[in-house]
mmCIF file of C-alpha atoms in Angstrom:
data_model
loop_
_atom_site.group_PDB
_atom_site.id
_atom_site.type_symbol
_atom_site.label_atom_id
_atom_site.label_comp_id
_atom_site.label_asym_id
_atom_site.label_seq_id
_atom_site.Cartn_x
_atom_site.Cartn_y
_atom_site.Cartn_z
ATOM 1 C CA MET U 3 52.804 2.182 -13.928
ATOM 2 C CA GLY U 4 50.286 5.033 -13.647
ATOM 3 C CA LEU U 5 48.257 3.578 -16.511
ATOM 4 C CA GLY U 6 47.977 0.161 -14.856
ATOM 5 C CA LEU U 7 46.958 1.687 -11.525
ATOM 6 C CA GLY U 8 44.309 3.821 -13.228
ATOM 7 C CA ARG U 9 42.889 0.837 -15.095
ATOM 8 C CA SER U 10 42.826 -1.204 -11.873
ATOM 9 C CA TRP U 11 41.080 1.616 -10.037
ATOM 10 C CA SER U 12 38.492 1.949 -12.845
ATOM 11 C CA MET U 13 37.751 -1.775 -12.755
ATOM 12 C CA GLY U 14 37.387 -1.647 -8.980
ATOM 13 C CA TRP U 15 35.045 1.339 -9.221
ATOM 14 C CA ALA U 16 32.938 -0.368 -11.905
ATOM 15 C CA THR U 17 32.705 -3.534 -9.785
ATOM 16 C CA CYS U 18 31.638 -1.486 -6.772
ATOM 17 C CA CYS U 19 28.941 0.317 -8.796
ATOM 18 C CA LEU U 20 27.580 -2.963 -10.156
ATOM 19 C CA ALA U 21 27.482 -4.409 -6.645
ATOM 20 C CA LEU U 22 25.514 -1.408 -5.406
ATOM 21 C CA LEU U 23 23.035 -1.743 -8.257
ATOM 22 C CA ALA U 24 22.562 -5.426 -7.477
ATOM 23 C CA CYS U 25 21.814 -4.568 -3.853
ATOM 24 C CA GLN U 26 19.026 -2.073 -4.594
ATOM 25 C CA PRO U 27 16.205 -2.787 -2.177
ATOM 26 C CA ALA U 28 12.978 -4.277 -3.503
ATOM 27 C CA LEU U 29 11.107 -1.691 -1.416
ATOM 28 C CA ASN U 30 12.162 1.579 -3.026
ATOM 29 C CA TRP U 31 9.882 3.983 -1.098
ATOM 30 C CA ARG U 32 8.639 7.166 -2.764
ATOM 31 C CA GLU U 33 5.953 9.780 -2.179
ATOM 32 C CA VAL U 34 2.915 9.512 -4.443
ATOM 33 C CA ARG U 35 0.047 11.918 -4.928
ATOM 34 C CA PHE U 36 -3.407 11.733 -6.380
ATOM 35 C CA GLU U 37 -4.146 14.368 -8.991
ATOM 36 C CA ASN U 38 -6.154 17.281 -7.538
ATOM 37 C CA ALA U 39 -6.219 15.802 -4.020
ATOM 38 C CA PRO U 40 -4.451 16.791 -0.793
ATOM 39 C CA LEU U 41 -3.432 13.177 -0.108
ATOM 40 C CA VAL U 42 0.235 12.132 0.002
ATOM 41 C CA ALA U 43 1.140 8.473 0.476
ATOM 42 C CA MET U 44 4.243 6.282 0.308
ATOM 43 C CA LEU U 45 4.600 3.362 -2.098
ATOM 44 C CA PRO U 46 7.606 1.061 -2.514
ATOM 45 C CA CYS U 47 7.460 1.033 -6.327
ATOM 46 C CA LYS U 48 6.191 3.078 -9.263
ATOM 47 C CA PRO U 49 2.378 2.927 -9.136
ATOM 48 C CA ASP U 50 -0.210 2.152 -11.757
ATOM 49 C CA LYS U 51 -3.260 4.422 -11.713
ATOM 50 C CA SER U 52 -6.897 3.505 -12.212
ATOM 51 C CA ALA U 53 -10.374 4.817 -11.431
ATOM 52 C CA ARG U 54 -13.867 3.358 -11.243
ATOM 53 C CA GLN U 55 -17.293 3.870 -9.684
ATOM 54 C CA VAL U 56 -17.927 1.908 -6.467
ATOM 55 C CA PRO U 57 -20.821 1.623 -4.033
ATOM 56 C CA LEU U 58 -19.952 3.218 -0.686
ATOM 57 C CA GLY U 59 -22.415 4.068 2.039
ATOM 58 C CA GLY U 60 -25.462 3.507 -0.171
ATOM 59 C CA GLN U 61 -24.334 5.491 -3.207
ATOM 60 C CA GLU U 62 -22.010 5.185 -6.204
ATOM 61 C CA VAL U 63 -18.872 7.313 -5.866
ATOM 62 C CA PRO U 64 -15.747 7.715 -7.995
ATOM 63 C CA MET U 65 -12.724 5.912 -6.550
ATOM 64 C CA LYS U 66 -9.127 6.470 -7.611
ATOM 65 C CA LEU U 67 -6.425 3.874 -7.014
ATOM 66 C CA LEU U 68 -2.626 3.859 -7.004
ATOM 67 C CA ASN U 69 -1.073 0.401 -6.740
ATOM 68 C CA CYS U 70 2.141 -1.465 -7.415
ATOM 69 C CA THR U 71 3.605 -4.911 -6.825
ATOM 70 C CA THR U 72 7.076 -5.651 -5.479
ATOM 71 C CA ALA U 73 8.757 -8.096 -3.095
ATOM 72 C CA GLY U 74 5.821 -10.499 -3.439
ATOM 73 C CA ALA U 75 3.247 -7.957 -2.234
ATOM 74 C CA THR U 76 0.728 -5.627 -3.842
ATOM 75 C CA PHE U 77 0.495 -2.199 -2.213
ATOM 76 C CA ALA U 78 -2.644 -0.154 -2.908
ATOM 77 C CA VAL U 79 -3.854 3.287 -1.906
ATOM 78 C CA ALA U 80 -7.457 4.018 -2.830
ATOM 79 C CA ARG U 81 -9.448 7.180 -2.201
ATOM 80 C CA ALA U 82 -12.985 8.320 -2.710
ATOM 81 C CA GLN U 83 -14.358 11.831 -2.312
ATOM 82 C CA LEU U 84 -17.876 11.625 -0.941
ATOM 83 C CA PRO U 85 -20.566 14.130 -1.879
ATOM 84 C CA PRO U 86 -21.572 16.752 0.715
ATOM 85 C CA GLY U 87 -23.907 15.363 3.339
ATOM 86 C CA ALA U 88 -22.791 11.753 2.898
ATOM 87 C CA SER U 89 -21.637 10.022 6.061
ATOM 88 C CA ALA U 90 -17.902 9.410 5.722
ATOM 89 C CA GLN U 91 -17.895 7.072 8.708
ATOM 90 C CA LEU U 92 -20.764 5.007 7.262
ATOM 91 C CA ALA U 93 -18.941 4.797 3.904
ATOM 92 C CA LEU U 94 -15.712 3.793 5.633
ATOM 93 C CA ASP U 95 -17.440 1.080 7.691
ATOM 94 C CA HIS U 96 -19.111 -0.234 4.518
ATOM 95 C CA TRP U 97 -15.775 -0.281 2.675
ATOM 96 C CA ARG U 98 -14.070 -2.186 5.488
ATOM 97 C CA ARG U 99 -16.869 -4.790 5.740
ATOM 98 C CA SER U 100 -16.969 -5.171 1.956
ATOM 99 C CA THR U 101 -13.199 -5.750 1.736
ATOM 100 C CA LEU U 102 -13.187 -8.338 4.517
ATOM 101 C CA THR U 103 -16.282 -10.118 3.155
ATOM 102 C CA HIS U 104 -14.805 -10.171 -0.368
ATOM 103 C CA LEU U 105 -11.758 -12.045 0.984
ATOM 104 C CA ASN U 106 -13.728 -14.355 3.319
ATOM 105 C CA ALA U 107 -11.436 -12.943 6.006
ATOM 106 C CA VAL U 108 -10.595 -14.926 9.131
ATOM 107 C CA ASP U 109 -8.483 -14.007 12.138
ATOM 108 C CA VAL U 110 -8.969 -10.234 11.779
ATOM 109 C CA VAL U 111 -6.672 -8.676 14.375
ATOM 110 C CA PRO U 112 -5.196 -5.237 15.001
ATOM 111 C CA LEU U 113 -1.779 -4.711 13.457
ATOM 112 C CA ALA U 114 0.762 -3.909 16.165
ATOM 113 C CA THR U 115 1.672 -0.445 14.884
ATOM 114 C CA ALA U 116 1.316 3.147 15.958
ATOM 115 C CA TRP U 117 -1.448 3.677 13.361
ATOM 116 C CA ALA U 118 -4.906 3.354 14.807
ATOM 117 C CA GLY U 119 -7.236 1.057 12.943
ATOM 118 C CA ALA U 120 -4.666 -0.944 10.977
ATOM 119 C CA ILE U 121 -5.581 -4.643 10.829
ATOM 120 C CA THR U 122 -4.260 -7.904 9.459
ATOM 121 C CA THR U 123 -6.215 -10.890 8.286
ATOM 122 C CA ARG U 124 -5.981 -14.040 6.236
ATOM 123 C CA GLY U 125 -8.462 -14.908 3.536
ATOM 124 C CA ASN U 126 -8.973 -16.139 -0.001
ATOM 125 C CA ARG U 127 -9.039 -14.254 -3.274
ATOM 126 C CA PRO U 128 -12.383 -14.539 -5.110
ATOM 127 C CA GLY U 129 -10.774 -16.655 -7.850
ATOM 128 C CA GLY U 130 -9.086 -18.873 -5.278
ATOM 129 C CA GLY U 131 -5.756 -18.760 -3.542
ATOM 130 C CA GLY U 132 -4.872 -17.708 -0.046
ATOM 131 C CA VAL U 133 -3.962 -14.123 0.726
ATOM 132 C CA VAL U 134 -2.844 -12.077 3.716
ATOM 133 C CA LEU U 135 -4.083 -8.512 4.030
ATOM 134 C CA ALA U 136 -2.802 -5.616 6.106
ATOM 135 C CA ALA U 137 -5.126 -2.627 5.794
ATOM 136 C CA GLN U 138 -6.149 0.663 7.274
ATOM 137 C CA TRP U 139 -9.129 2.893 6.480
ATOM 138 C CA VAL U 140 -8.993 6.625 7.153
ATOM 139 C CA VAL U 141 -11.505 9.489 7.041
ATOM 140 C CA ASN U 142 -10.447 13.060 6.254
ATOM 141 C CA GLY U 143 -13.513 15.263 5.976
ATOM 142 C CA GLN U 144 -15.521 13.877 3.047
ATOM 143 C CA GLU U 145 -12.566 11.862 1.772
ATOM 144 C CA VAL U 146 -12.196 8.166 2.627
ATOM 145 C CA VAL U 147 -8.953 6.288 2.055
ATOM 146 C CA GLN U 148 -7.907 2.651 2.156
ATOM 147 C CA LEU U 149 -4.273 1.566 2.472
ATOM 148 C CA ALA U 150 -3.873 -2.136 1.723
ATOM 149 C CA ILE U 151 -1.051 -4.643 1.356
ATOM 150 C CA TYR U 152 -1.956 -7.992 -0.223
ATOM 151 C CA VAL U 153 0.493 -10.922 -0.024
ATOM 152 C CA ASP U 154 -0.306 -14.244 -1.712
ATOM 153 C CA ASN U 155 -0.437 -17.023 0.853
ATOM 154 C CA PRO U 156 -0.768 -20.389 -0.910
ATOM 155 C CA GLU U 157 0.767 -22.245 2.043
ATOM 156 C CA GLY U 158 -1.572 -20.808 4.687
ATOM 157 C CA LYS U 159 1.173 -19.071 6.675
ATOM 158 C CA THR U 160 0.404 -16.712 9.532
ATOM 159 C CA THR U 161 0.183 -12.986 8.909
ATOM 160 C CA GLN U 162 3.286 -12.484 11.077
ATOM 161 C CA ALA U 163 5.269 -14.858 8.850
ATOM 162 C CA LEU U 164 4.446 -12.834 5.722
ATOM 163 C CA LEU U 165 4.071 -9.231 6.883
ATOM 164 C CA LYS U 166 7.228 -7.561 8.127
ATOM 165 C CA PRO U 167 7.592 -4.036 9.572
ATOM 166 C CA GLU U 168 9.735 -2.979 6.600
ATOM 167 C CA MET U 169 6.649 -3.632 4.448
ATOM 168 C CA TYR U 170 4.129 -1.647 6.438
ATOM 169 C CA ASP U 171 5.938 0.943 8.607
ATOM 170 C CA ALA U 172 6.646 3.409 5.786
ATOM 171 C CA PHE U 173 3.389 2.532 4.023
ATOM 172 C CA PHE U 174 1.008 3.229 6.908
ATOM 173 C CA GLY U 175 3.224 5.910 8.430
ATOM 174 C CA GLY U 176 3.578 7.836 5.168
ATOM 175 C CA LEU U 177 -0.060 8.825 4.767
ATOM 176 C CA ARG U 178 -0.732 12.517 5.225
ATOM 177 C CA PHE U 179 -3.181 15.148 4.104
ATOM 178 C CA GLN U 180 -1.963 18.535 2.954
ATOM 179 C CA HIS U 181 -4.320 21.461 3.303
#
């Protein structure tokens, strides 16, 4: 009798474990860091890393990017360290305008969050296809940062229909600078 009960318990435990694995959330939030930078951000999946030179505020600067795609959205954190004397606010304004122009953004509105400057918009990817963007740009000394969530929008839905608080609360709220 003890053997049968043990086997039954083991099967029940295995079933429970499999059910828990199947219910793992698509947004598995984790802290991410840029190498040699005081920036800490939150991403819902394991990020890919890349770097490139970009024009910001009238000069070419190195930009580093951490991004991942999950739950139908691409989450990206990009940072650029500006040289001494460069205007961080000018670079940030240029970056924001460039992003919105690149997407042919329409209906740019503030995102109803506690994070100042976060916006949402609808637009089109350069190769075609609708997209919704939630983004925020931040200055920290000579460092400029963009947090962006891109969601494909082939049906032209509203930003509210595609962007949910569980997508952006931890993302925008997780940004911090360690000194």
